[in-house]
Amino acid sequence: MNFDPTLLETYHTLLRTTELQKAYQEFIRLFRFLRNELERQMPDFRFQSSITENAMDYAYFSFTNPDLKENGLKLVAAFDHKNFQLEVWLSGVNRTAQYRWAEQWSVCPPPMELTQKPNCTDFVVRLPVETDLSDGGKTVAAVKEAVVQLLQLLP
């Protein structure tokens, strides 16, 4: 198997000439704090045991409560690295549940976004979270507010 030497050299240069590694470590520290603090402040929810890092596409963790679980839903806190955007998703526990829920909604209030392809995306509805990521307390509060907004969509 061969790999792109130009991309590998670009990565090497970035590691050598920037604070990329330290910056990514700081992001992971922030995202773990967010997960742990939400778990502490939201005892009615059960959280995925750790964060998932997905090759710098998305980092995420999921959480659910009995009502969501009964309806085949979960919440996901996701960070889109390319767009540098924190989001909260309302997602199906699997594609079947996700498709079923996507069929029930034709629109959602902005800035929420309803999936156009429930069989291809990992969310039914996603909501961008506007916050100063350097302030952990404000970020936790903003995610909790997004959760409240998304839960209001449910019947």
JSON list of C-alpha atoms in Angstrom, two decimals, residues 76-137:
[
{"chain": "A", "resi": 76, "resn": "VAL", "atom": "CA", "xyz": [-24.79, 13.55, 20.30]},
{"chain": "A", "resi": 77, "resn": "ALA", "atom": "CA", "xyz": [-22.41, 16.36, 21.12]},
{"chain": "A", "resi": 78, "resn": "ALA", "atom": "CA", "xyz": [-20.28, 16.65, 17.99]},
{"chain": "A", "resi": 79, "resn": "PHE", "atom": "CA", "xyz": [-17.42, 18.88, 16.96]},
{"chain": "A", "resi": 80, "resn": "ASP", "atom": "CA", "xyz": [-16.94, 19.44, 13.24]},
{"chain": "A", "resi": 81, "resn": "HIS", "atom": "CA", "xyz": [-13.20, 20.10, 12.92]},
{"chain": "A", "resi": 82, "resn": "LYS", "atom": "CA", "xyz": [-13.25, 21.46, 9.35]},
{"chain": "A", "resi": 83, "resn": "ASN", "atom": "CA", "xyz": [-15.87, 24.10, 10.19]},
{"chain": "A", "resi": 84, "resn": "PHE", "atom": "CA", "xyz": [-14.66, 24.51, 13.79]},
{"chain": "A", "resi": 85, "resn": "GLN", "atom": "CA", "xyz": [-18.28, 24.13, 14.93]},
{"chain": "A", "resi": 86, "resn": "LEU", "atom": "CA", "xyz": [-19.70, 22.51, 18.05]},
{"chain": "A", "resi": 87, "resn": "GLU", "atom": "CA", "xyz": [-23.14, 20.98, 17.43]},
{"chain": "A", "resi": 88, "resn": "VAL", "atom": "CA", "xyz": [-25.74, 18.92, 19.27]},
{"chain": "A", "resi": 89, "resn": "TRP", "atom": "CA", "xyz": [-27.52, 16.27, 17.23]},
{"chain": "A", "resi": 90, "resn": "LEU", "atom": "CA", "xyz": [-30.74, 14.39, 17.78]},
{"chain": "A", "resi": 91, "resn": "SER", "atom": "CA", "xyz": [-29.97, 11.01, 16.21]},
{"chain": "A", "resi": 92, "resn": "GLY", "atom": "CA", "xyz": [-31.54, 7.62, 15.82]},
{"chain": "A", "resi": 93, "resn": "VAL", "atom": "CA", "xyz": [-29.98, 4.71, 17.65]},
{"chain": "A", "resi": 94, "resn": "ASN", "atom": "CA", "xyz": [-29.74, 3.07, 14.22]},
{"chain": "A", "resi": 95, "resn": "ARG", "atom": "CA", "xyz": [-30.59, 3.98, 10.61]},
{"chain": "A", "resi": 96, "resn": "THR", "atom": "CA", "xyz": [-34.08, 2.46, 10.81]},
{"chain": "A", "resi": 97, "resn": "ALA", "atom": "CA", "xyz": [-35.03, 4.59, 13.82]},
{"chain": "A", "resi": 98, "resn": "GLN", "atom": "CA", "xyz": [-33.39, 7.61, 12.30]},
{"chain": "A", "resi": 99, "resn": "TYR", "atom": "CA", "xyz": [-35.32, 7.24, 9.04]},
{"chain": "A", "resi": 100, "resn": "ARG", "atom": "CA", "xyz": [-38.59, 6.76, 10.94]},
{"chain": "A", "resi": 101, "resn": "TRP", "atom": "CA", "xyz": [-38.04, 9.97, 12.92]},
{"chain": "A", "resi": 102, "resn": "ALA", "atom": "CA", "xyz": [-36.91, 11.97, 9.89]},
{"chain": "A", "resi": 103, "resn": "GLU", "atom": "CA", "xyz": [-40.19, 11.10, 8.16]},
{"chain": "A", "resi": 104, "resn": "GLN", "atom": "CA", "xyz": [-42.14, 12.61, 11.07]},
{"chain": "A", "resi": 105, "resn": "TRP", "atom": "CA", "xyz": [-40.66, 16.09, 10.66]},
{"chain": "A", "resi": 106, "resn": "SER", "atom": "CA", "xyz": [-40.85, 18.15, 7.52]},
{"chain": "A", "resi": 107, "resn": "VAL", "atom": "CA", "xyz": [-39.26, 21.29, 8.97]},
{"chain": "A", "resi": 108, "resn": "CYS", "atom": "CA", "xyz": [-37.59, 22.48, 12.14]},
{"chain": "A", "resi": 109, "resn": "PRO", "atom": "CA", "xyz": [-36.95, 25.99, 13.43]},
{"chain": "A", "resi": 110, "resn": "PRO", "atom": "CA", "xyz": [-33.68, 27.65, 12.35]},
{"chain": "A", "resi": 111, "resn": "PRO", "atom": "CA", "xyz": [-30.83, 27.40, 13.12]},
{"chain": "A", "resi": 112, "resn": "MET", "atom": "CA", "xyz": [-31.71, 23.71, 13.48]},
{"chain": "A", "resi": 113, "resn": "GLU", "atom": "CA", "xyz": [-31.12, 21.62, 10.38]},
{"chain": "A", "resi": 114, "resn": "LEU", "atom": "CA", "xyz": [-33.20, 18.59, 9.46]},
{"chain": "A", "resi": 115, "resn": "THR", "atom": "CA", "xyz": [-31.34, 15.87, 7.59]},
{"chain": "A", "resi": 116, "resn": "GLN", "atom": "CA", "xyz": [-32.16, 15.53, 3.92]},
{"chain": "A", "resi": 117, "resn": "LYS", "atom": "CA", "xyz": [-30.70, 12.00, 3.80]},
{"chain": "A", "resi": 118, "resn": "PRO", "atom": "CA", "xyz": [-31.47, 10.10, 7.03]},
{"chain": "A", "resi": 119, "resn": "ASN", "atom": "CA", "xyz": [-29.88, 6.93, 5.64]},
{"chain": "A", "resi": 120, "resn": "CYS", "atom": "CA", "xyz": [-26.59, 8.74, 4.98]},
{"chain": "A", "resi": 121, "resn": "THR", "atom": "CA", "xyz": [-26.18, 11.17, 7.88]},
{"chain": "A", "resi": 122, "resn": "ASP", "atom": "CA", "xyz": [-25.61, 10.56, 11.55]},
{"chain": "A", "resi": 123, "resn": "PHE", "atom": "CA", "xyz": [-28.30, 12.98, 12.71]},
{"chain": "A", "resi": 124, "resn": "VAL", "atom": "CA", "xyz": [-32.00, 13.59, 12.28]},
{"chain": "A", "resi": 125, "resn": "VAL", "atom": "CA", "xyz": [-31.73, 17.20, 13.46]},
{"chain": "A", "resi": 126, "resn": "ARG", "atom": "CA", "xyz": [-28.59, 19.13, 14.27]},
{"chain": "A", "resi": 127, "resn": "LEU", "atom": "CA", "xyz": [-28.23, 22.39, 16.09]},
{"chain": "A", "resi": 128, "resn": "PRO", "atom": "CA", "xyz": [-25.07, 24.54, 16.01]},
{"chain": "A", "resi": 129, "resn": "VAL", "atom": "CA", "xyz": [-23.91, 25.67, 19.44]},
{"chain": "A", "resi": 130, "resn": "GLU", "atom": "CA", "xyz": [-22.72, 29.26, 19.61]},
{"chain": "A", "resi": 131, "resn": "THR", "atom": "CA", "xyz": [-20.24, 29.67, 22.44]},
{"chain": "A", "resi": 132, "resn": "ASP", "atom": "CA", "xyz": [-16.75, 30.79, 23.36]},
{"chain": "A", "resi": 133, "resn": "LEU", "atom": "CA", "xyz": [-15.00, 27.40, 23.42]},
{"chain": "A", "resi": 134, "resn": "SER", "atom": "CA", "xyz": [-12.28, 28.78, 25.68]},
{"chain": "A", "resi": 135, "resn": "ASP", "atom": "CA", "xyz": [-14.87, 29.20, 28.46]},
{"chain": "A", "resi": 136, "resn": "GLY", "atom": "CA", "xyz": [-15.74, 25.70, 29.65]},
{"chain": "A", "resi": 137, "resn": "GLY", "atom": "CA", "xyz": [-18.64, 26.81, 31.84]}
]
